[in-house]
GROMACS .gro file of C-alpha atoms in nm:
model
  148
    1UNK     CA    1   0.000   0.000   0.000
    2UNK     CA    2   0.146   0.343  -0.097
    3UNK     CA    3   0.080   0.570   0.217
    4UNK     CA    4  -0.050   0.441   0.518
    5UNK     CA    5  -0.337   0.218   0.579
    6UNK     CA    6  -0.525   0.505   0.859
    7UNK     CA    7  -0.447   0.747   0.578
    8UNK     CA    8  -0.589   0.555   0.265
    9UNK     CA    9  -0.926   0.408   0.474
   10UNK     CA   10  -0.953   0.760   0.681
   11UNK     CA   11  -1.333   0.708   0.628
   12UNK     CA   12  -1.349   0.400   0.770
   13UNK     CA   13  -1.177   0.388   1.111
   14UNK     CA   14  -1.380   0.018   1.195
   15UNK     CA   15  -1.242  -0.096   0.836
   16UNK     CA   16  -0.859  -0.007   0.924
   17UNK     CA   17  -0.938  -0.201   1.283
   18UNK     CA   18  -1.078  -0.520   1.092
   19UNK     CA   19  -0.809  -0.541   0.848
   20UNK     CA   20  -0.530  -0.463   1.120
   21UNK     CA   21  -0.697  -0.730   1.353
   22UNK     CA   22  -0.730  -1.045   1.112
   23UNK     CA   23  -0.389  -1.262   1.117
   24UNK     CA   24  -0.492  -1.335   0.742
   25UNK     CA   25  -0.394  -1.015   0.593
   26UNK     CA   26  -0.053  -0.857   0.559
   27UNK     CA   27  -0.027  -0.471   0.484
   28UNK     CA   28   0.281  -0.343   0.304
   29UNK     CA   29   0.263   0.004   0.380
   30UNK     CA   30   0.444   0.235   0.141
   31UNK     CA   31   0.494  -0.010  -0.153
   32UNK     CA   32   0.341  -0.037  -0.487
   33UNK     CA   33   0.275  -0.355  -0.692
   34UNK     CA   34   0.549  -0.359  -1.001
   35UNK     CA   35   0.409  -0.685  -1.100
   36UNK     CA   36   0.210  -0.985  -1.107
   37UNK     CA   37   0.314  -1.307  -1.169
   38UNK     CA   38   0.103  -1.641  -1.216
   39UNK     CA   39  -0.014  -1.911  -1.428
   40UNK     CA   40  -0.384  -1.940  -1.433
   41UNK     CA   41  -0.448  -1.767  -1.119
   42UNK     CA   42  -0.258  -1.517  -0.935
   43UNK     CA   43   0.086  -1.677  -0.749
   44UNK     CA   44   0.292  -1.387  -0.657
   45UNK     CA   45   0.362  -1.013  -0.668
   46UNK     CA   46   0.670  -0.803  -0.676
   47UNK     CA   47   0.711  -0.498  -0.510
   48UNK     CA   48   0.881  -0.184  -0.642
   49UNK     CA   49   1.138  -0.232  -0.377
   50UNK     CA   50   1.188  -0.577  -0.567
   51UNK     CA   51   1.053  -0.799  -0.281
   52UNK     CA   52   0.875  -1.124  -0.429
   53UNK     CA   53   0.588  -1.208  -0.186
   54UNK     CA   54   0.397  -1.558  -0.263
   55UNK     CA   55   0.036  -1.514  -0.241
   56UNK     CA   56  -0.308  -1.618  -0.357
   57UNK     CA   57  -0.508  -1.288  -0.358
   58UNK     CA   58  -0.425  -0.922  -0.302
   59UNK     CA   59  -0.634  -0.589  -0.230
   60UNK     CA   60  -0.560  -0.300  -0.417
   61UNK     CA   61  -0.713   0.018  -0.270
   62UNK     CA   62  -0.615   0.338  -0.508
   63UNK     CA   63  -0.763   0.643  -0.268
   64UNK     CA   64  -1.158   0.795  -0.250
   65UNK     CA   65  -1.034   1.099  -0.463
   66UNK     CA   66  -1.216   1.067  -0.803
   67UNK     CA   67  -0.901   1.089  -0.980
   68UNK     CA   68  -1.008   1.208  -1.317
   69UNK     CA   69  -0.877   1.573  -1.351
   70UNK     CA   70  -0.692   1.490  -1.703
   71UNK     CA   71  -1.035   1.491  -1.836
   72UNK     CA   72  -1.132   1.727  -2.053
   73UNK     CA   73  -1.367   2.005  -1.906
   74UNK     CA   74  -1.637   1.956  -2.089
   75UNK     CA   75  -1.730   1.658  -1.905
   76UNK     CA   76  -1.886   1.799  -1.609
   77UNK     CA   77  -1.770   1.734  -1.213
   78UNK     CA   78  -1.958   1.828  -0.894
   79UNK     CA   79  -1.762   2.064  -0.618
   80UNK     CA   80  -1.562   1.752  -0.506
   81UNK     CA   81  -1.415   1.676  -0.868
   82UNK     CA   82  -1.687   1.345  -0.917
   83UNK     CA   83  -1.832   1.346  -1.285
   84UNK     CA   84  -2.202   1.424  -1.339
   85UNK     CA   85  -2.399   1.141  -1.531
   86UNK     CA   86  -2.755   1.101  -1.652
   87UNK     CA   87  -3.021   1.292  -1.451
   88UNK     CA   88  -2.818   1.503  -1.309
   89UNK     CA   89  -2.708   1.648  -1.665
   90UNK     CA   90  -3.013   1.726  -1.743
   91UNK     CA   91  -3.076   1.938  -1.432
   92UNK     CA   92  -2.727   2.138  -1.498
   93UNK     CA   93  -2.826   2.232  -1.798
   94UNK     CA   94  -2.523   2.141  -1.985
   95UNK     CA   95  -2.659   1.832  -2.170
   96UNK     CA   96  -2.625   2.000  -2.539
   97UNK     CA   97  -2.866   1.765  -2.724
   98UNK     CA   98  -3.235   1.826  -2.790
   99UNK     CA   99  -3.333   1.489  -2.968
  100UNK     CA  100  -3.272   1.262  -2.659
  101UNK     CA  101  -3.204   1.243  -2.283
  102UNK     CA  102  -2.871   1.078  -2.155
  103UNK     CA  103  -2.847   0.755  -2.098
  104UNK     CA  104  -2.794   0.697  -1.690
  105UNK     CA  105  -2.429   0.696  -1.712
  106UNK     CA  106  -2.363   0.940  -2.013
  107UNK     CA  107  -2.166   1.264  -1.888
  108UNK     CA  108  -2.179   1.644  -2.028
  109UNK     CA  109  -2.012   1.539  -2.335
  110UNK     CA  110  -2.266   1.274  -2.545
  111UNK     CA  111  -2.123   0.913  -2.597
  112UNK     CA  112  -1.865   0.918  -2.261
  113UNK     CA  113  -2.003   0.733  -1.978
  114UNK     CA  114  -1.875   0.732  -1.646
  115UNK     CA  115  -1.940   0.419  -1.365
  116UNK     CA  116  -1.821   0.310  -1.024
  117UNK     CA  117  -1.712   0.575  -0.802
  118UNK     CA  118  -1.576   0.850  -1.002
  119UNK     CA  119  -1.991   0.873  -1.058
  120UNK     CA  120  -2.124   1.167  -0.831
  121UNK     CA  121  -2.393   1.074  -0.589
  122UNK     CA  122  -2.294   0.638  -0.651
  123UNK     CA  123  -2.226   0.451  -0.369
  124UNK     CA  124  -1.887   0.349  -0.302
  125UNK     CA  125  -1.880   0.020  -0.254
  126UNK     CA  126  -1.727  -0.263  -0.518
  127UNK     CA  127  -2.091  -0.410  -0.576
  128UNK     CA  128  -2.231  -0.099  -0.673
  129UNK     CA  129  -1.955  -0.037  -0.896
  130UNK     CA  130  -1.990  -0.438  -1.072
  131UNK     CA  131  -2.408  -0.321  -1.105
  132UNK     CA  132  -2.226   0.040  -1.319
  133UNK     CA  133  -2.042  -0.185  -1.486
  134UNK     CA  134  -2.344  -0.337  -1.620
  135UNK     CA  135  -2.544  -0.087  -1.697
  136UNK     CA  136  -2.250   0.092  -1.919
  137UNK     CA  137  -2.345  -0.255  -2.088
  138UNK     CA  138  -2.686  -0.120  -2.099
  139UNK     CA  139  -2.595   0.241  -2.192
  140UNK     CA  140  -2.363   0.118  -2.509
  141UNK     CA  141  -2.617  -0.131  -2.664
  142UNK     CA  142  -2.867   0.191  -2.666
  143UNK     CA  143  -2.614   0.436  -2.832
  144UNK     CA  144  -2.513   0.186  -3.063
  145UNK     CA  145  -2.859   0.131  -3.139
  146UNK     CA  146  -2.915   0.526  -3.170
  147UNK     CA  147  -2.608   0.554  -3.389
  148UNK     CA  148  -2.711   0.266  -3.630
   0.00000   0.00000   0.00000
């Protein structure tokens, strides 16, 4: 983990308890993954420091900022930098189309959707982002279908 584990889960004081507490789970704090190495399932990782650590699964937690400011910025973001999708387009005022509505994960700019938690207003949680993941399924198959 690059940083500390209090820093990176500083929403979730119980969550940096439970991992800290269970003899299952080592935390490397201040590393980064350089690579993964297995067959057909995951076997090891090596560490930028060049430590090889034999393992079966691994966490990878990249931060709760959204991340996405080499966007351009015509794709829309609320005051904490998360991209506006579907509804909430409409409401800005920025959707520049007048033949259709967005679809629930289209942004500002027509044909880019955004998902998971760089979405303002989603949940952020993994199975909420696996349930954006389908409906950008969803959203392409109707675009495609617009576009046709």
């Amino acid at each position: 983990m690059n940083g500390s584990c209090a820093a990176a889960f500083a929403r979730s004081d119980y969550l940096v308890d439970r991992i800290r507490g269970t003899s299952n789970i080592l935390v490397h704090e201040g590393e980064e993954i350089a690579h993964v190495q297995g067959e057909r399932r995951l076997e090891s990782i090596t560490l930028k420091s060049e430590k090889t650590i034999p393992l079966a699964a691994v966490f990878v937690f990249i931060g709760a900022d959204p991340g996405c400011d080499w966007l351009p910025e015509a794709i829309l973001r609320d005051r904490l930098g998360y991209i506006i999708t579907g509804v909430d387009v409409l409401r800005s005022g920025r959707w520049p189309l007048k033949d259709r509505e967005p679809c629930a994960l289209e942004t500002t700019v027509p044909g880019i959707l955004a998902a998971g938690d760089i979405r303002a207003g989603s949940t952020k949680r993994v199975g909420f982002a696996v349930g954006d993941g389908s409906l950008a399924v969803t959203c392409v198959h109707k675009l495609t279908a617009i576009r046709a």
